[in-house]
Amino acid sequence: MTLPWQSSLINFKNSALNLFLKPNCPLCDRPSGDVFCKYCERQLTESQLLDAARYWQGDLPLFAWGKYEGAVKRSIGKLKYDGNRAIGNIYGEWLAASWQKSLPQANITNLIAMPIPLHPDKLTSRGFNQAELIASSFCRATGAKLDLSLQRTRPTVAQFGLSKLARQENVADAFALDRASVKSSDLVLLIDDIYTTGATVRSAALALRALDLHVYGVAVVATGRDDR
C-alpha cells in the first residue's frame, strides 16, 4: 500500500524527471515540450504572412509561410547549421497548413513536391537536406507525392552576399533530373527553405521546363522579399 506522502514524492520525482527530459528550445534554450517553447513559437508566428498566397502569380508563382526575419531567420540557421532536424519537420507542417488554408484549389492528386537539392559534397558535409525535410513533412500533411529526382549537378557557393547577377550566374545550369519519374501531366511544386531573389528556384524550374515538365510554382518557409 502506498502512503499519501509516498504518492506525493513519486509525483514530484516524475514531474522533475519529465522537466529534465524535455528538449530545450533551440532558440532560447528553455525547456520545451515541443520543438519551440511557447514564447519563441509566438515570436515565429508573428512573422507569418497573413496572405501567404500574395505572390502566387506570374510565370513562377511563389507561396511563402512567413518573412525571413528575426526568429524565423535564426531558426532556419539552427536547422541548417546546427542540425536541428525537428525544425524542418515542423516548418513543413506549418507550410502545409498554410497551403491548405490559402490555396484549397491547389490540393490536387497530381501534385509533386520536389525539394531543391544540395550538391552531393554539401549533403555529405551537412548530413541532410533541409528542403527535403520540409518537403517530406509537407507531403505527409497534404498527401502530395515526394519526388527526389532533381539533382544539383555542380557545386555552387552560398548565395548570401552575392549580387542578383552573381546569384544567377552561380546557379545557372546547376540542376538536372536524375531519372524520368515525373510525368508531363504532373504539377511540380518546388520546395525550399527560403526565397530571396529567386535565382536558385528559377534555375531549377528552367531545367525541368526544358524537359516539358509543368512547374506549378514554388513553396518556401520564408521569403526575403520586402513588400508586405
PDB file of C-alpha atoms in Angstrom:
ATOM      1  CA  MET A   1       0.000   0.000   0.000  1.00  0.00           C
ATOM      2  CA  THR A   2       1.367   3.384  -0.994  1.00  0.00           C
ATOM      3  CA  LEU A   3       1.043   6.057   1.643  1.00  0.00           C
ATOM      4  CA  PRO A   4      -0.124   9.584   0.654  1.00  0.00           C
ATOM      5  CA  TRP A   5       3.288  11.081   1.313  1.00  0.00           C
ATOM      6  CA  GLN A   6       4.893   8.395  -0.854  1.00  0.00           C
ATOM      7  CA  SER A   7       2.497   9.164  -3.734  1.00  0.00           C
ATOM      8  CA  SER A   8       3.345  12.846  -3.463  1.00  0.00           C
ATOM      9  CA  LEU A   9       7.049  12.048  -3.543  1.00  0.00           C
ATOM     10  CA  ILE A  10       6.614   9.809  -6.621  1.00  0.00           C
ATOM     11  CA  ASN A  11       4.600  12.507  -8.421  1.00  0.00           C
ATOM     12  CA  PHE A  12       7.254  15.084  -7.572  1.00  0.00           C
ATOM     13  CA  LYS A  13      10.024  12.833  -8.891  1.00  0.00           C
ATOM     14  CA  ASN A  14       8.079  12.131 -12.097  1.00  0.00           C
ATOM     15  CA  SER A  15       7.419  15.833 -12.653  1.00  0.00           C
ATOM     16  CA  ALA A  16      11.081  16.658 -12.105  1.00  0.00           C
ATOM     17  CA  LEU A  17      12.154  13.838 -14.424  1.00  0.00           C
ATOM     18  CA  ASN A  18       9.749  14.982 -17.162  1.00  0.00           C
ATOM     19  CA  LEU A  19      11.078  18.525 -16.871  1.00  0.00           C
ATOM     20  CA  PHE A  20      14.643  17.252 -17.088  1.00  0.00           C
ATOM     21  CA  LEU A  21      13.890  15.102 -20.126  1.00  0.00           C
ATOM     22  CA  LYS A  22      12.114  17.843 -22.072  1.00  0.00           C
ATOM     23  CA  PRO A  23      14.192  19.042 -25.025  1.00  0.00           C
ATOM     24  CA  ASN A  24      15.384  22.608 -24.861  1.00  0.00           C
ATOM     25  CA  CYS A  25      14.062  25.188 -27.291  1.00  0.00           C
ATOM     26  CA  PRO A  26      16.731  25.679 -29.999  1.00  0.00           C
ATOM     27  CA  LEU A  27      16.231  29.444 -29.950  1.00  0.00           C
ATOM     28  CA  CYS A  28      16.297  30.294 -26.233  1.00  0.00           C
ATOM     29  CA  ASP A  29      17.425  27.028 -24.576  1.00  0.00           C
ATOM     30  CA  ARG A  30      14.383  26.939 -22.283  1.00  0.00           C
ATOM     31  CA  PRO A  31      12.847  23.502 -21.603  1.00  0.00           C
ATOM     32  CA  SER A  32      10.107  22.882 -24.150  1.00  0.00           C
ATOM     33  CA  GLY A  33       7.546  20.152 -24.652  1.00  0.00           C
ATOM     34  CA  ASP A  34       7.523  20.842 -28.376  1.00  0.00           C
ATOM     35  CA  VAL A  35      10.134  21.886 -30.929  1.00  0.00           C
ATOM     36  CA  PHE A  36       9.973  25.516 -29.771  1.00  0.00           C
ATOM     37  CA  CYS A  37       8.914  26.909 -26.425  1.00  0.00           C
ATOM     38  CA  LYS A  38       5.653  28.857 -26.422  1.00  0.00           C
ATOM     39  CA  TYR A  39       7.487  32.176 -26.142  1.00  0.00           C
ATOM     40  CA  CYS A  40       9.643  31.551 -29.233  1.00  0.00           C
ATOM     41  CA  GLU A  41       6.779  29.973 -31.171  1.00  0.00           C
ATOM     42  CA  ARG A  42       4.817  33.176 -30.599  1.00  0.00           C
ATOM     43  CA  GLN A  43       7.768  35.167 -31.966  1.00  0.00           C
ATOM     44  CA  LEU A  44       7.917  32.924 -35.027  1.00  0.00           C
ATOM     45  CA  THR A  45       4.224  33.207 -35.802  1.00  0.00           C
ATOM     46  CA  GLU A  46       4.478  36.994 -35.609  1.00  0.00           C
ATOM     47  CA  SER A  47       6.481  36.740 -38.846  1.00  0.00           C
ATOM     48  CA  GLN A  48       3.872  34.547 -40.546  1.00  0.00           C
ATOM     49  CA  LEU A  49       2.327  36.143 -43.611  1.00  0.00           C
ATOM     50  CA  LEU A  50      -1.377  36.750 -43.245  1.00  0.00           C
ATOM     51  CA  ASP A  51      -1.750  36.286 -47.000  1.00  0.00           C
ATOM     52  CA  ALA A  52       0.698  33.514 -47.862  1.00  0.00           C
ATOM     53  CA  ALA A  53      -0.561  33.419 -51.457  1.00  0.00           C
ATOM     54  CA  ARG A  54       0.086  37.084 -52.193  1.00  0.00           C
ATOM     55  CA  TYR A  55       2.967  36.169 -54.512  1.00  0.00           C
ATOM     56  CA  TRP A  56       1.099  33.295 -56.199  1.00  0.00           C
ATOM     57  CA  GLN A  57       1.190  34.871 -59.643  1.00  0.00           C
ATOM     58  CA  GLY A  58       3.415  35.300 -62.689  1.00  0.00           C
ATOM     59  CA  ASP A  59       5.483  32.722 -64.560  1.00  0.00           C
ATOM     60  CA  LEU A  60       6.779  31.109 -61.352  1.00  0.00           C
ATOM     61  CA  PRO A  61       4.227  31.635 -58.548  1.00  0.00           C
ATOM     62  CA  LEU A  62       5.614  31.816 -55.023  1.00  0.00           C
ATOM     63  CA  PHE A  63       3.939  30.607 -51.838  1.00  0.00           C
ATOM     64  CA  ALA A  64       5.627  31.604 -48.564  1.00  0.00           C
ATOM     65  CA  TRP A  65       4.665  30.789 -44.994  1.00  0.00           C
ATOM     66  CA  GLY A  66       6.435  33.799 -43.471  1.00  0.00           C
ATOM     67  CA  LYS A  67       9.026  36.540 -43.610  1.00  0.00           C
ATOM     68  CA  TYR A  68      12.746  35.783 -43.469  1.00  0.00           C
ATOM     69  CA  GLU A  69      13.472  37.907 -40.417  1.00  0.00           C
ATOM     70  CA  GLY A  70      14.108  37.785 -36.681  1.00  0.00           C
ATOM     71  CA  ALA A  71      13.309  34.491 -35.001  1.00  0.00           C
ATOM     72  CA  VAL A  72      12.438  32.816 -38.314  1.00  0.00           C
ATOM     73  CA  LYS A  73      15.853  33.673 -39.730  1.00  0.00           C
ATOM     74  CA  ARG A  74      17.591  32.374 -36.598  1.00  0.00           C
ATOM     75  CA  SER A  75      15.543  29.180 -36.571  1.00  0.00           C
ATOM     76  CA  ILE A  76      16.429  28.357 -40.171  1.00  0.00           C
ATOM     77  CA  GLY A  77      20.076  28.874 -39.258  1.00  0.00           C
ATOM     78  CA  LYS A  78      19.628  26.420 -36.368  1.00  0.00           C
ATOM     79  CA  LEU A  79      18.112  23.944 -38.810  1.00  0.00           C
ATOM     80  CA  LYS A  80      20.812  24.202 -41.447  1.00  0.00           C
ATOM     81  CA  TYR A  81      23.959  24.736 -39.408  1.00  0.00           C
ATOM     82  CA  ASP A  82      23.187  23.176 -36.010  1.00  0.00           C
ATOM     83  CA  GLY A  83      21.472  20.113 -37.435  1.00  0.00           C
ATOM     84  CA  ASN A  84      18.168  20.553 -35.590  1.00  0.00           C
ATOM     85  CA  ARG A  85      16.064  18.495 -37.998  1.00  0.00           C
ATOM     86  CA  ALA A  86      12.887  18.820 -35.949  1.00  0.00           C
ATOM     87  CA  ILE A  87      12.724  22.447 -37.095  1.00  0.00           C
ATOM     88  CA  GLY A  88      12.457  21.294 -40.711  1.00  0.00           C
ATOM     89  CA  ASN A  89       9.659  18.888 -39.814  1.00  0.00           C
ATOM     90  CA  ILE A  90       7.545  21.460 -38.008  1.00  0.00           C
ATOM     91  CA  TYR A  91       8.098  24.066 -40.714  1.00  0.00           C
ATOM     92  CA  GLY A  92       6.843  21.535 -43.247  1.00  0.00           C
ATOM     93  CA  GLU A  93       3.693  21.094 -41.147  1.00  0.00           C
ATOM     94  CA  TRP A  94       3.169  24.848 -40.850  1.00  0.00           C
ATOM     95  CA  LEU A  95       3.765  25.346 -44.564  1.00  0.00           C
ATOM     96  CA  ALA A  96       1.247  22.599 -45.360  1.00  0.00           C
ATOM     97  CA  ALA A  97      -1.398  24.057 -43.044  1.00  0.00           C
ATOM     98  CA  SER A  98      -0.988  27.479 -44.613  1.00  0.00           C
ATOM     99  CA  TRP A  99      -1.056  25.963 -48.124  1.00  0.00           C
ATOM    100  CA  GLN A 100      -4.275  24.059 -47.492  1.00  0.00           C
ATOM    101  CA  LYS A 101      -5.940  27.114 -45.984  1.00  0.00           C
ATOM    102  CA  SER A 102      -4.779  29.649 -48.570  1.00  0.00           C
ATOM    103  CA  LEU A 103      -4.912  27.583 -51.776  1.00  0.00           C
ATOM    104  CA  PRO A 104      -7.569  24.893 -51.306  1.00  0.00           C
ATOM    105  CA  GLN A 105      -7.821  24.529 -55.075  1.00  0.00           C
ATOM    106  CA  ALA A 106      -4.143  23.533 -55.138  1.00  0.00           C
ATOM    107  CA  ASN A 107      -4.721  20.322 -53.150  1.00  0.00           C
ATOM    108  CA  ILE A 108      -4.723  18.136 -56.222  1.00  0.00           C
ATOM    109  CA  THR A 109      -3.925  14.482 -56.752  1.00  0.00           C
ATOM    110  CA  ASN A 110      -1.143  15.018 -59.285  1.00  0.00           C
ATOM    111  CA  LEU A 111       0.867  17.470 -57.186  1.00  0.00           C
ATOM    112  CA  ILE A 112       4.546  16.534 -56.946  1.00  0.00           C
ATOM    113  CA  ALA A 113       6.638  18.144 -54.192  1.00  0.00           C
ATOM    114  CA  MET A 114      10.245  18.421 -55.319  1.00  0.00           C
ATOM    115  CA  PRO A 115      12.788  19.818 -52.832  1.00  0.00           C
ATOM    116  CA  ILE A 116      15.679  21.918 -54.086  1.00  0.00           C
ATOM    117  CA  PRO A 117      18.674  19.580 -53.742  1.00  0.00           C
ATOM    118  CA  LEU A 118      22.095  20.135 -52.242  1.00  0.00           C
ATOM    119  CA  HIS A 119      25.240  19.179 -54.122  1.00  0.00           C
ATOM    120  CA  PRO A 120      26.405  15.710 -53.003  1.00  0.00           C
ATOM    121  CA  ASP A 121      29.508  17.187 -51.343  1.00  0.00           C
ATOM    122  CA  LYS A 122      27.442  19.590 -49.246  1.00  0.00           C
ATOM    123  CA  LEU A 123      24.903  16.872 -48.486  1.00  0.00           C
ATOM    124  CA  THR A 124      27.700  14.658 -47.158  1.00  0.00           C
ATOM    125  CA  SER A 125      29.072  17.514 -45.083  1.00  0.00           C
ATOM    126  CA  ARG A 126      25.712  18.597 -43.628  1.00  0.00           C
ATOM    127  CA  GLY A 127      24.237  15.128 -43.348  1.00  0.00           C
ATOM    128  CA  PHE A 128      20.775  16.095 -44.587  1.00  0.00           C
ATOM    129  CA  ASN A 129      18.965  18.422 -46.968  1.00  0.00           C
ATOM    130  CA  GLN A 130      16.782  20.899 -45.087  1.00  0.00           C
ATOM    131  CA  ALA A 131      14.499  21.352 -48.117  1.00  0.00           C
ATOM    132  CA  GLU A 132      13.884  17.588 -48.203  1.00  0.00           C
ATOM    133  CA  LEU A 133      12.881  17.578 -44.518  1.00  0.00           C
ATOM    134  CA  ILE A 134      10.422  20.403 -45.144  1.00  0.00           C
ATOM    135  CA  ALA A 135       9.064  18.731 -48.282  1.00  0.00           C
ATOM    136  CA  SER A 136       8.659  15.326 -46.576  1.00  0.00           C
ATOM    137  CA  SER A 137       6.647  16.848 -43.745  1.00  0.00           C
ATOM    138  CA  PHE A 138       4.638  18.919 -46.238  1.00  0.00           C
ATOM    139  CA  CYS A 139       3.763  15.762 -48.188  1.00  0.00           C
ATOM    140  CA  ARG A 140       2.680  13.825 -45.094  1.00  0.00           C
ATOM    141  CA  ALA A 141       0.246  16.618 -44.249  1.00  0.00           C
ATOM    142  CA  THR A 142      -1.088  17.336 -47.742  1.00  0.00           C
ATOM    143  CA  GLY A 143      -0.920  13.971 -49.493  1.00  0.00           C
ATOM    144  CA  ALA A 144       1.335  15.357 -52.229  1.00  0.00           C
ATOM    145  CA  LYS A 145       3.892  12.953 -53.683  1.00  0.00           C
ATOM    146  CA  LEU A 146       7.528  13.490 -52.708  1.00  0.00           C
ATOM    147  CA  ASP A 147      10.000  13.259 -55.584  1.00  0.00           C
ATOM    148  CA  LEU A 148      13.778  13.439 -55.153  1.00  0.00           C
ATOM    149  CA  SER A 149      14.813  13.139 -58.787  1.00  0.00           C
ATOM    150  CA  LEU A 150      16.023  16.743 -59.085  1.00  0.00           C
ATOM    151  CA  GLN A 151      19.790  16.809 -58.650  1.00  0.00           C
ATOM    152  CA  ARG A 152      22.395  19.551 -58.293  1.00  0.00           C
ATOM    153  CA  THR A 153      24.980  18.780 -60.939  1.00  0.00           C
ATOM    154  CA  ARG A 154      27.770  21.087 -59.823  1.00  0.00           C
ATOM    155  CA  PRO A 155      28.806  22.785 -56.585  1.00  0.00           C
ATOM    156  CA  THR A 156      27.789  26.381 -56.000  1.00  0.00           C
ATOM    157  CA  VAL A 157      28.850  28.913 -53.403  1.00  0.00           C
ATOM    158  CA  ALA A 158      26.450  30.283 -50.796  1.00  0.00           C
ATOM    159  CA  GLN A 159      24.080  32.839 -52.300  1.00  0.00           C
ATOM    160  CA  PHE A 160      24.281  35.109 -49.258  1.00  0.00           C
ATOM    161  CA  GLY A 161      26.173  38.307 -50.015  1.00  0.00           C
ATOM    162  CA  LEU A 162      26.140  37.873 -53.794  1.00  0.00           C
ATOM    163  CA  SER A 163      24.618  40.433 -56.131  1.00  0.00           C
ATOM    164  CA  LYS A 164      21.497  39.493 -58.079  1.00  0.00           C
ATOM    165  CA  LEU A 165      23.538  38.895 -61.248  1.00  0.00           C
ATOM    166  CA  ALA A 166      26.154  36.869 -59.370  1.00  0.00           C
ATOM    167  CA  ARG A 167      23.403  34.721 -57.847  1.00  0.00           C
ATOM    168  CA  GLN A 168      22.012  33.967 -61.290  1.00  0.00           C
ATOM    169  CA  GLU A 169      25.447  33.048 -62.632  1.00  0.00           C
ATOM    170  CA  ASN A 170      26.200  30.957 -59.537  1.00  0.00           C
ATOM    171  CA  VAL A 171      23.253  28.590 -60.079  1.00  0.00           C
ATOM    172  CA  ALA A 172      23.000  28.675 -63.874  1.00  0.00           C
ATOM    173  CA  ASP A 173      22.823  25.141 -65.314  1.00  0.00           C
ATOM    174  CA  ALA A 174      23.269  23.692 -61.822  1.00  0.00           C
ATOM    175  CA  PHE A 175      20.278  21.308 -61.907  1.00  0.00           C
ATOM    176  CA  ALA A 176      19.210  18.224 -63.814  1.00  0.00           C
ATOM    177  CA  LEU A 177      16.694  15.404 -63.468  1.00  0.00           C
ATOM    178  CA  ASP A 178      18.314  12.150 -62.371  1.00  0.00           C
ATOM    179  CA  ARG A 179      15.582   9.828 -63.627  1.00  0.00           C
ATOM    180  CA  ALA A 180      12.310  10.075 -65.518  1.00  0.00           C
ATOM    181  CA  SER A 181       9.999   9.695 -62.512  1.00  0.00           C
ATOM    182  CA  VAL A 182       7.801  12.718 -63.220  1.00  0.00           C
ATOM    183  CA  LYS A 183       5.161  12.693 -65.947  1.00  0.00           C
ATOM    184  CA  SER A 184       4.165  15.608 -68.136  1.00  0.00           C
ATOM    185  CA  SER A 185       0.713  15.522 -66.527  1.00  0.00           C
ATOM    186  CA  ASP A 186       2.166  16.096 -63.063  1.00  0.00           C
ATOM    187  CA  LEU A 187       2.301  19.521 -61.438  1.00  0.00           C
ATOM    188  CA  VAL A 188       5.695  20.090 -59.843  1.00  0.00           C
ATOM    189  CA  LEU A 189       5.875  22.242 -56.725  1.00  0.00           C
ATOM    190  CA  LEU A 190       9.463  23.186 -55.902  1.00  0.00           C
ATOM    191  CA  ILE A 191      10.111  23.410 -52.155  1.00  0.00           C
ATOM    192  CA  ASP A 192      12.929  25.227 -50.365  1.00  0.00           C
ATOM    193  CA  ASP A 193      13.619  26.862 -47.031  1.00  0.00           C
ATOM    194  CA  ILE A 194      13.990  30.494 -48.146  1.00  0.00           C
ATOM    195  CA  TYR A 195      13.395  32.646 -51.221  1.00  0.00           C
ATOM    196  CA  THR A 196      15.300  35.877 -51.820  1.00  0.00           C
ATOM    197  CA  THR A 197      15.955  36.817 -55.440  1.00  0.00           C
ATOM    198  CA  GLY A 198      14.593  33.509 -56.739  1.00  0.00           C
ATOM    199  CA  ALA A 199      17.737  32.707 -58.730  1.00  0.00           C
ATOM    200  CA  THR A 200      18.038  29.159 -57.375  1.00  0.00           C
ATOM    201  CA  VAL A 201      14.432  28.091 -57.928  1.00  0.00           C
ATOM    202  CA  ARG A 202      14.326  29.737 -61.354  1.00  0.00           C
ATOM    203  CA  SER A 203      17.385  27.764 -62.432  1.00  0.00           C
ATOM    204  CA  ALA A 204      15.739  24.556 -61.193  1.00  0.00           C
ATOM    205  CA  ALA A 205      12.466  25.426 -62.927  1.00  0.00           C
ATOM    206  CA  LEU A 206      14.316  26.100 -66.178  1.00  0.00           C
ATOM    207  CA  ALA A 207      15.895  22.631 -66.079  1.00  0.00           C
ATOM    208  CA  LEU A 208      12.503  20.990 -65.518  1.00  0.00           C
ATOM    209  CA  ARG A 209      10.688  23.026 -68.136  1.00  0.00           C
ATOM    210  CA  ALA A 210      13.375  22.119 -70.654  1.00  0.00           C
ATOM    211  CA  LEU A 211      12.061  18.565 -70.271  1.00  0.00           C
ATOM    212  CA  ASP A 212       8.483  19.762 -70.899  1.00  0.00           C
ATOM    213  CA  LEU A 213       7.505  19.326 -67.252  1.00  0.00           C
ATOM    214  CA  HIS A 214       4.900  21.572 -65.675  1.00  0.00           C
ATOM    215  CA  VAL A 215       6.408  23.611 -62.819  1.00  0.00           C
ATOM    216  CA  TYR A 216       3.365  24.676 -60.821  1.00  0.00           C
ATOM    217  CA  GLY A 217       5.229  27.072 -58.544  1.00  0.00           C
ATOM    218  CA  VAL A 218       7.469  27.358 -55.500  1.00  0.00           C
ATOM    219  CA  ALA A 219       6.630  26.933 -51.806  1.00  0.00           C
ATOM    220  CA  VAL A 220       9.059  28.109 -49.122  1.00  0.00           C
ATOM    221  CA  VAL A 221       9.116  28.593 -45.390  1.00  0.00           C
ATOM    222  CA  ALA A 222      10.188  32.220 -45.632  1.00  0.00           C
ATOM    223  CA  THR A 223      10.807  34.924 -48.176  1.00  0.00           C
ATOM    224  CA  GLY A 224      13.184  37.849 -48.059  1.00  0.00           C
ATOM    225  CA  ARG A 225      11.004  39.922 -50.364  1.00  0.00           C
ATOM    226  CA  ASP A 226      10.489  43.232 -48.613  1.00  0.00           C
ATOM    227  CA  ASP A 227       6.984  44.058 -49.836  1.00  0.00           C
ATOM    228  CA  ARG A 228       4.368  43.135 -47.247  1.00  0.00           C
TER     229      ARG A 228
END
